[in-house]
Short mmCIF file of C-alpha atoms and ligand atoms in Angstrom, two decimals:
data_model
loop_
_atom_site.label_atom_id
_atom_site.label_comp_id
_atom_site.label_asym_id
_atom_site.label_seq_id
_atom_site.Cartn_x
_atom_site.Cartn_y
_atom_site.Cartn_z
CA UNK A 1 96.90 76.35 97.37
CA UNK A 2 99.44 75.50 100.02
CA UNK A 3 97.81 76.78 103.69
CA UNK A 4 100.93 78.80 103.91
CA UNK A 5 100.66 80.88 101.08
CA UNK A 6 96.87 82.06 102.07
CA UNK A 7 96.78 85.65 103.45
CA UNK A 8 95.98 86.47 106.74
CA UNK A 9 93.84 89.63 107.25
CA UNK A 10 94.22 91.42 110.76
CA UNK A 11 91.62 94.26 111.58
CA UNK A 12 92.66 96.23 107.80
CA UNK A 13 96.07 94.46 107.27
CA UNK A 14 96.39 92.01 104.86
CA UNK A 15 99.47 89.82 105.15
CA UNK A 16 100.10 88.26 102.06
CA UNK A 17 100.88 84.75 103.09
CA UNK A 18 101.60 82.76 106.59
CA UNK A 19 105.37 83.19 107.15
CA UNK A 20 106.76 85.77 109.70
CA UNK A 21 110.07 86.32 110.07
CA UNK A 22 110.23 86.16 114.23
CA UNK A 23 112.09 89.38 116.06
CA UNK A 24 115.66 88.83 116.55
CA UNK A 25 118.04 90.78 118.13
CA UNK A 26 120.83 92.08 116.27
CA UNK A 27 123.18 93.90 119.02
CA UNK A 28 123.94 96.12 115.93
CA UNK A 29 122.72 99.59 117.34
CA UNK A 30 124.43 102.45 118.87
CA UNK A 31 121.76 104.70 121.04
CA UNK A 32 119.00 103.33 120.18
CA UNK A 33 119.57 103.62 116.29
CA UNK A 34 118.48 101.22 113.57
CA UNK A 35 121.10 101.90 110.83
CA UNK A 36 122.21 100.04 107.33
CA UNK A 37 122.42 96.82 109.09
CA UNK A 38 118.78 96.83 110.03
CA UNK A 39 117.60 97.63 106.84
CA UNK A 40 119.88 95.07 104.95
CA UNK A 41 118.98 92.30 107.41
CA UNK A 42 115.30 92.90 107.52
CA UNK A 43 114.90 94.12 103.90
CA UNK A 44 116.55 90.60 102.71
CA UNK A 45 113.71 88.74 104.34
CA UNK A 46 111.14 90.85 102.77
CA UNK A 47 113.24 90.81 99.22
CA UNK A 48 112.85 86.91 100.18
CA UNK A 49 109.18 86.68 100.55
CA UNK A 50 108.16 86.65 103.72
CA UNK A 51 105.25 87.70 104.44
CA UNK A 52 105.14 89.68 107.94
CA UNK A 53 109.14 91.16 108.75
CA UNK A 54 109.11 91.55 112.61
CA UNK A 55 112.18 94.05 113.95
CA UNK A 56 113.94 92.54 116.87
CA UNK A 57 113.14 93.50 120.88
CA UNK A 58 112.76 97.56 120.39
CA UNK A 59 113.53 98.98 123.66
CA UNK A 60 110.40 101.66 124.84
CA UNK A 61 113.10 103.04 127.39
CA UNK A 62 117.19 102.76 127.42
CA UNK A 63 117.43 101.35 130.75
CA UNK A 64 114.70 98.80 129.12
CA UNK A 65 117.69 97.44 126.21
CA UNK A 66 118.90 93.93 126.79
CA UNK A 67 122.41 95.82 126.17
CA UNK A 68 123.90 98.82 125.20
CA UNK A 69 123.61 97.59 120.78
CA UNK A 70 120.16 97.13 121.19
CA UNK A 71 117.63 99.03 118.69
CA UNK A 72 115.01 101.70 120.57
CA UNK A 73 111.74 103.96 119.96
CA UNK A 74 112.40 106.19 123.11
CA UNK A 75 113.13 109.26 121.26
CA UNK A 76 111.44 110.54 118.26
CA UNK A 77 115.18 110.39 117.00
CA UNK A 78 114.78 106.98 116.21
CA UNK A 79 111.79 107.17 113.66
CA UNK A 80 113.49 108.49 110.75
CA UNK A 81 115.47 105.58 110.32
CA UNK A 82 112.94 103.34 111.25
CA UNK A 83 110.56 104.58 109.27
CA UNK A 84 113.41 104.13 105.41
CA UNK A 85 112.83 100.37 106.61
CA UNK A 86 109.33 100.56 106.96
CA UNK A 87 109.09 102.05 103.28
CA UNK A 88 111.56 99.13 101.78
CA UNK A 89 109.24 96.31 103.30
CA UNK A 90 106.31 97.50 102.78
CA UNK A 91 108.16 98.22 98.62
CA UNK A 92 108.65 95.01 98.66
CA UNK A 93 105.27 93.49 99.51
CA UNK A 94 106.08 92.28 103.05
CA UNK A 95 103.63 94.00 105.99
CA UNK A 96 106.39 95.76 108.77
CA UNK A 97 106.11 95.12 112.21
CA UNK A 98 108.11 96.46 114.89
CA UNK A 99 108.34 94.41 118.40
CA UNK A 100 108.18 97.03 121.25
CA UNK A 101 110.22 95.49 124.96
CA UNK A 102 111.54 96.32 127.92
CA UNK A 103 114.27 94.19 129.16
CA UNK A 104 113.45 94.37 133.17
CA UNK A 105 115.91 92.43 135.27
CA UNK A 106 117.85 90.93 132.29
CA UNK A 107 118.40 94.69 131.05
CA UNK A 108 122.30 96.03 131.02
CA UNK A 109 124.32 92.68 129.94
CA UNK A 110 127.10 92.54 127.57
CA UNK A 111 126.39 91.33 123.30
CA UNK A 112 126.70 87.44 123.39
CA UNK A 113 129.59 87.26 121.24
CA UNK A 114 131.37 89.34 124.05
CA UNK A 115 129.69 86.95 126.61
CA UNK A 116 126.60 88.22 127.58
CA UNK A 117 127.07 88.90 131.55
CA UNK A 118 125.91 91.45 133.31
CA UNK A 119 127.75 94.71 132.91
CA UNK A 120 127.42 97.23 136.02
CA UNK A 121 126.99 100.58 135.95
CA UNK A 122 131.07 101.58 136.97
CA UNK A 123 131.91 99.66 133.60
CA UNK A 124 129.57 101.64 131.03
CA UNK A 125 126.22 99.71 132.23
CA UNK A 126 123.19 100.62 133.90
CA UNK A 127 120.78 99.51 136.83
CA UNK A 128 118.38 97.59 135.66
CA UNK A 129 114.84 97.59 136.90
CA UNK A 130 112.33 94.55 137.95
CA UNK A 131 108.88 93.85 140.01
CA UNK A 132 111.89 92.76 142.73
CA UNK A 133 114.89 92.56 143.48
CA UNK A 134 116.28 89.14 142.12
CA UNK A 135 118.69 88.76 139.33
CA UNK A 136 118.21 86.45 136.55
CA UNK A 137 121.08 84.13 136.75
CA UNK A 138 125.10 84.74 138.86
CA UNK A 139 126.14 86.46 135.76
CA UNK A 140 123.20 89.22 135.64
CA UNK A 141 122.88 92.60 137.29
CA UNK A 142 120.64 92.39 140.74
CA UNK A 143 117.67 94.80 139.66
CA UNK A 144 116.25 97.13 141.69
CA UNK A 145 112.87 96.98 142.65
CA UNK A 146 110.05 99.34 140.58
CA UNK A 147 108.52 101.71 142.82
CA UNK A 148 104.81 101.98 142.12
CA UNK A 149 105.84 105.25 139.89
CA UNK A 150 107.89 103.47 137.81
CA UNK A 151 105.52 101.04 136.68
CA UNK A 152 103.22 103.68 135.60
CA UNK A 153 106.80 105.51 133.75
CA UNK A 154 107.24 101.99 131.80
CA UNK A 155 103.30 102.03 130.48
CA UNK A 156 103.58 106.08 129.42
CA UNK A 157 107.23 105.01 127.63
CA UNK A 158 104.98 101.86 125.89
CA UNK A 159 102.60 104.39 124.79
CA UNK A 160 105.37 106.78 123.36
CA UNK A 161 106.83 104.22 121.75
CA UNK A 162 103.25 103.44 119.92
CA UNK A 163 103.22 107.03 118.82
CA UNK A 164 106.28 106.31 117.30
CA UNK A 165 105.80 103.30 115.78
CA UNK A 166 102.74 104.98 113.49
CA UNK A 167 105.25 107.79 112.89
CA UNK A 168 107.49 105.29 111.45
CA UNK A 169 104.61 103.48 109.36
CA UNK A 170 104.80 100.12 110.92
CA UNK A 171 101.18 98.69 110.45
CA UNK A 172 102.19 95.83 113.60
CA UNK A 173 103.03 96.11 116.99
CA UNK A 174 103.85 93.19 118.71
CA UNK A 175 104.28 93.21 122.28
CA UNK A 176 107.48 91.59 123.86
CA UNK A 177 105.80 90.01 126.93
CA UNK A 178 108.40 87.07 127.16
CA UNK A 179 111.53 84.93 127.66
CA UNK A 180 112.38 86.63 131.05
CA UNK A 181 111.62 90.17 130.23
CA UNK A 182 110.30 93.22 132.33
CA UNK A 183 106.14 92.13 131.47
CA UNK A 184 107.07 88.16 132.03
CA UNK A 185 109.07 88.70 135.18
CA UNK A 186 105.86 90.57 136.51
CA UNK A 187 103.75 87.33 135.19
CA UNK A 188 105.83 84.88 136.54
CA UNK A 189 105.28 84.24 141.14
CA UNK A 190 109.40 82.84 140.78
CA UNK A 191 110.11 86.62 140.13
CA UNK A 192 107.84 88.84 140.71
CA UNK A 193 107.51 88.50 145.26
CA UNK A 194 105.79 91.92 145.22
CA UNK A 195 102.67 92.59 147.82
CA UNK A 196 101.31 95.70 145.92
CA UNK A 197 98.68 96.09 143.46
CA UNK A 198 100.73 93.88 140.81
CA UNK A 199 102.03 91.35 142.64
CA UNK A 200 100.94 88.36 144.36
CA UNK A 201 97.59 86.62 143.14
CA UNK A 202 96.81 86.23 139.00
CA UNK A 203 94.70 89.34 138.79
CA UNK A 204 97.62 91.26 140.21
CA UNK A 205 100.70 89.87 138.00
CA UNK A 206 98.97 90.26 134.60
CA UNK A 207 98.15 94.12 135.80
CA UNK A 208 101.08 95.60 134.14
CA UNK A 209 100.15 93.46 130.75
CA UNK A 210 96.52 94.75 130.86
CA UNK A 211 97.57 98.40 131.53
CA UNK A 212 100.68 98.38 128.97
CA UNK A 213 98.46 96.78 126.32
CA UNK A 214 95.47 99.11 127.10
CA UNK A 215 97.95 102.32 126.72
CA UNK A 216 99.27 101.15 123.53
CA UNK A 217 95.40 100.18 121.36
CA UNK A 218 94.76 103.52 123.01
CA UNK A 219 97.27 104.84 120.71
CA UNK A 220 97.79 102.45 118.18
CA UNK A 221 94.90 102.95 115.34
CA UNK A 222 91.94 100.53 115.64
CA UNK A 223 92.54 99.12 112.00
CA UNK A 224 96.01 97.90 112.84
CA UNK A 225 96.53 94.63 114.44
CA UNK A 226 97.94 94.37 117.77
CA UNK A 227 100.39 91.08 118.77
CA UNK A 228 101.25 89.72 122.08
CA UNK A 229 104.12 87.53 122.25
CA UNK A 230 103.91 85.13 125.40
CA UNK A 231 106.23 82.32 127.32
CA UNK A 232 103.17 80.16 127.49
CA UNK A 233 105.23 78.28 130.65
CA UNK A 234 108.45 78.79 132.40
CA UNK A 235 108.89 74.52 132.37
CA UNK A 236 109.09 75.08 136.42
CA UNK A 237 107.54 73.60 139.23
CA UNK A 238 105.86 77.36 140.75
CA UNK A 239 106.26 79.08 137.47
CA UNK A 240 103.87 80.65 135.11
CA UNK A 241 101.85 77.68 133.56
CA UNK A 242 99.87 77.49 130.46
CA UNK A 243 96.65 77.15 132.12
CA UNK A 244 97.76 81.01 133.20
CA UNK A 245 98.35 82.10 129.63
CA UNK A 246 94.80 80.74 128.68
CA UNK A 247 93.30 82.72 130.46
CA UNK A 248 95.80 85.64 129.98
CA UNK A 249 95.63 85.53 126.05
CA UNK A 250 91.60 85.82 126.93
CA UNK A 251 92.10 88.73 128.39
CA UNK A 252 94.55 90.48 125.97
CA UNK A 253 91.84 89.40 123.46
CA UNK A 254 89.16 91.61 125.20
CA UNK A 255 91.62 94.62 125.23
CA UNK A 256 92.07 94.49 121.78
CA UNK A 257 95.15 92.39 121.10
CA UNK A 258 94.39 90.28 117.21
CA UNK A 259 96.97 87.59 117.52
CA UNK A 260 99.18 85.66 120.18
CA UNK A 261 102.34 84.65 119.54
CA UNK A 262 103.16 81.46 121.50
CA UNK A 263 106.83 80.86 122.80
CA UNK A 264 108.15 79.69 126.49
CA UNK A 265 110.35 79.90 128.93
CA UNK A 266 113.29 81.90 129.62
CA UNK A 267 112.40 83.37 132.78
CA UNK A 268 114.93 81.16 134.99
CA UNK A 269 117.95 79.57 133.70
CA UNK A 270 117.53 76.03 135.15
CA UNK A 271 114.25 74.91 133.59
CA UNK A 272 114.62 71.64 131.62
CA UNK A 273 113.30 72.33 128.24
CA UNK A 274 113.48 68.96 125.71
CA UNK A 275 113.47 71.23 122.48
CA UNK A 276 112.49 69.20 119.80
CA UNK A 277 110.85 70.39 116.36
CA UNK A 278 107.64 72.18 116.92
CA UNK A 279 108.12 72.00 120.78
CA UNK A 280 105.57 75.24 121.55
CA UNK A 281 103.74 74.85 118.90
CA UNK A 282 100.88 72.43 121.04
CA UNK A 283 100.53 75.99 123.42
CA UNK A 284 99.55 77.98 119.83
CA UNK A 285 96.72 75.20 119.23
CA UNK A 286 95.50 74.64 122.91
CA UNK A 287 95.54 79.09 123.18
CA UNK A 288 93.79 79.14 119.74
CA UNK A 289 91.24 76.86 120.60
CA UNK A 290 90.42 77.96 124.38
CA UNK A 291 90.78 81.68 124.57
CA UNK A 292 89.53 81.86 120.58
CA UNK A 293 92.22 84.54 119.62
CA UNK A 294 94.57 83.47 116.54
CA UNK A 295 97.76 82.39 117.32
CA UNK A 296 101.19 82.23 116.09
CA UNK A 297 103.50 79.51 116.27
CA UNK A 298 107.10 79.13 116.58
CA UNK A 299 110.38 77.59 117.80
CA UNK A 300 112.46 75.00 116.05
CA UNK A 301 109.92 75.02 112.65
CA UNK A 302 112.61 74.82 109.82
CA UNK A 303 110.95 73.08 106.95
CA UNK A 304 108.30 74.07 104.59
CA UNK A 305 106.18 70.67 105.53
CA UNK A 306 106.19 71.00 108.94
CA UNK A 307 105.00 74.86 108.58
CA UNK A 308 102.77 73.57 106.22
CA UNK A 309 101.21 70.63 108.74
CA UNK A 310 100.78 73.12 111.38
CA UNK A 311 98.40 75.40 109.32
CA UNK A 312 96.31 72.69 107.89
CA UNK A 313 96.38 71.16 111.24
CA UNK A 314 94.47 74.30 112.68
CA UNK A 315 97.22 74.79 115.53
CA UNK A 316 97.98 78.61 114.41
CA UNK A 317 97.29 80.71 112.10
CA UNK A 318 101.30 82.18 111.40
CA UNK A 319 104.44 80.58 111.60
CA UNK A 320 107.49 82.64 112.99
CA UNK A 321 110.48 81.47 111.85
CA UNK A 322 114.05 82.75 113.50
CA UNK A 323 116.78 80.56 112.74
CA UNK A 324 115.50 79.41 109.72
CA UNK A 325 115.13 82.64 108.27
CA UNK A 326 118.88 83.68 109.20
CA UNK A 327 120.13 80.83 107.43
CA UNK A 328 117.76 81.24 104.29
CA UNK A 329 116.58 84.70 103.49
CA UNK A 330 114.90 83.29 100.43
CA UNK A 331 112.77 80.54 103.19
CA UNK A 332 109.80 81.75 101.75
CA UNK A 333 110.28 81.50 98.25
CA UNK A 334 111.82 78.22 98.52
CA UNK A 335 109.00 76.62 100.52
CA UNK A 336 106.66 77.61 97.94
CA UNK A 337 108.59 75.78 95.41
CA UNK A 338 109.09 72.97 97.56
CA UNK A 339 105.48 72.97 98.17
CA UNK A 340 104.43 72.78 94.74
CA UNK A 341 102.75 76.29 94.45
CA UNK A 342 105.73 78.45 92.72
CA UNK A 343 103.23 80.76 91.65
CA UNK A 344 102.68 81.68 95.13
CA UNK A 345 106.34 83.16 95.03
CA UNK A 346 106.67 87.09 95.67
CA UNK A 347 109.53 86.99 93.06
CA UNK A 348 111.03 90.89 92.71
CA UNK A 349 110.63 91.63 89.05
CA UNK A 350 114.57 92.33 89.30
CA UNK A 351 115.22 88.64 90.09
CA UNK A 352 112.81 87.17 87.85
CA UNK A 353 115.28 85.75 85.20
CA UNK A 354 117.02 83.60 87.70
CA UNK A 355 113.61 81.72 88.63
C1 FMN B 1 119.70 85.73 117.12
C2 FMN B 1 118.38 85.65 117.84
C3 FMN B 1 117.83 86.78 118.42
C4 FMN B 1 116.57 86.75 119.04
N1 FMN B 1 116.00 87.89 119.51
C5 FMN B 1 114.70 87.88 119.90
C6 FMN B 1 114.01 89.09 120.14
O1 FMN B 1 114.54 90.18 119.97
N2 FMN B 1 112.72 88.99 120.57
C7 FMN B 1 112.08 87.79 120.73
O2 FMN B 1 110.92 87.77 121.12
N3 FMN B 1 112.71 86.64 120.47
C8 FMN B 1 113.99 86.66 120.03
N4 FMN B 1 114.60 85.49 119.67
C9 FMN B 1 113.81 84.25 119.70
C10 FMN B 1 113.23 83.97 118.31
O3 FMN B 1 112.35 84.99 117.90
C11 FMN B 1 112.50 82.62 118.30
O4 FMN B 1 111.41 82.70 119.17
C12 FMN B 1 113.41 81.47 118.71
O5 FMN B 1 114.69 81.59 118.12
C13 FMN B 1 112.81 80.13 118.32
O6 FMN B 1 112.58 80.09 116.92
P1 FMN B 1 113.58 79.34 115.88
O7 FMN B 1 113.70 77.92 116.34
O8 FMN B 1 112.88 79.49 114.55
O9 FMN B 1 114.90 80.02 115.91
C14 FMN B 1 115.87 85.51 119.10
C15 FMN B 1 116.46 84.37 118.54
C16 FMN B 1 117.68 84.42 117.91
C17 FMN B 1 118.23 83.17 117.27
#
């Protein structure tokens, strides 16, 4: 059997094969809403055989969206919806997991196919919040600094959101903790300049991590598995390095977090980044062998070989695919044909003729 057609069992969850499809914003939403689009999109990948459906960034607050069309869990509103996708995926044989974020200083920005600059409050936007007060990039809102309150207000809304997310039936939470967001930005010494209890030294920028992932395995039942999706490095000189997420990923390990999901950068928009094929995928094996907590890789993996190589090469245990997956649904069911183990297709008995 092809290493990417083995299931992967997390705590009670059994996901039927290696291939995730990785969260992805839609900027589809109004208030928070998932709607027909949401179930479409994500249902497709599950009709197509994948075997964990991620949703995109799910904002745990509204001043936490990325924009004003992103989807949200901050009001028990938002479950019903949630949960009609939650019932087709899980129909379809595909586990459901829901990505809970807060956008932090990158928060409040127009859809990219309208530009994606900051839009202030006077034009329909709101402030956004950060550990301090430095914006992203000349096109992003300057956020206001978190009083100490506030932190402990974005942990509770984490929490909620949890509650929510079992209300809905997802049976995976992965935590959003990167590409420039509110948890990264407190990670990262280029913006987080804070002299309180979570700034400054290591112990005190992963603080808000610890805390948010505590709150949410306090809520989230002990046999469903827990992700934490990282920048493993900001590719600066002063950044957050991988040496830092070693130790990090140990430590989300300990509070209860099955699986790390390695990505990078994002945080600042100068790094140099030479994206080639499989790029972060040497941060999955060095985390998976050092802090001995499964990892998932992803970034630029397109073909079924090079999914398959990383598995038998030990250096994760998933594969995320994004782009891939919106140009071929189907990814799934075509790799296992293209891998030689057709069986290993999750055909829907509705499709079977054509296969
Ligand atoms: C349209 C689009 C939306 C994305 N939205 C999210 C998101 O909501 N959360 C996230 O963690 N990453 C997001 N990403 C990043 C992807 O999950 C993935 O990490 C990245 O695209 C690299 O994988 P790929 O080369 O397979 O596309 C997004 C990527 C794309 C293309």
């Amino acid at each position: 059997m092809a290493h990417l057609f083995e299931p992967l069992a997390l705590r009670s969850v059994t996901i039927s094969n290696r291939v995730a499809v990785s969260p992805m914003c839609e900027y589809s939403s109004d208030d928070g809403f998932a709607n027909d689009w949401h179930l479409v999109h994500l249902g497709s990948r599950a009709v197509g055989g994948a075997g964990l459906v991620l949703t995109e960034a799910t904002a745990v607050e509204a001043r936490g969206r990325i924009s004003a069309r992103d989807l949200g869990l901050w009001k028990d509103a938002h479950v019903e919806f949630l949960s009609r996708i939650v019932r087709f995926l899980e129909a379809r044989g595909a586990v459901s997991g829901v990505q809970l974020a807060h956008a932090g200083r990158k928060a409040s920005t127009a859809v990219p196919w309208e530009g994606g600059a900051g839009v202030p409050p006077a034009a329909g936007g709101w402030e956004p919040i950060a550990p301090s007060a430095i914006p992203f990039s000349e096109r992003t809102l300057t956020p206001r600094a978190m009083a100490l309150d506030e932190v402990a207000e974005v942990v509770r809304a984490f929490a909620a959101a949890t509650r929510r997310s079992v209300a809905a039936g997802f049976r995976v939470i992965e935590l959003h903790f990167a590409h420039g967001y509110l948890v990264h930005e407190f990670l990262s010494p280029l913006s987080n300049r804070r002299q309180d209890a979570y700034g400054g030294g290591f112990e005190q920028r992963i603080r808000l991590a610890l805390e948010i992932t505590r709150a949410v395995r306090a809520e989230w039942p002990d046999r469903l598995p827990l992700l934490a999706r990282l920048s493993c490095t900001d590719w600066v000189e002063g950044g957050w390095t991988l040496e830092e997420s070693v130790e990090l990923a140990r430590r989300l390990a300990a509070e209860g977090v099955d699986l790390v999901d390695c990505s990078s950068g994002a945080l600042v928009p100068y790094a140099r980044i030479d994206a080639v094929p499989g790029y972060q995928v040497p941060f999955a094996r060095r985390i998976r062998a050092e802090a001995g907590v499964s990892t998932a890789a992803v970034g630029l993996i397109s073909t079924p070989a090079q999914a398959e190589a990383i598995l038998r090469d030990g250096d994760a245990d998933l594969v995320m695919l994004a782009r891939a997956m919106l140009r071929d649904p189907y990814w799934a069911l075509h790799a296992a044909e293209e891998l030689g183990h057709p069986e290993a297709r999750r055909i829907p008995v509705q499709y079977l003729r054509a296969f």
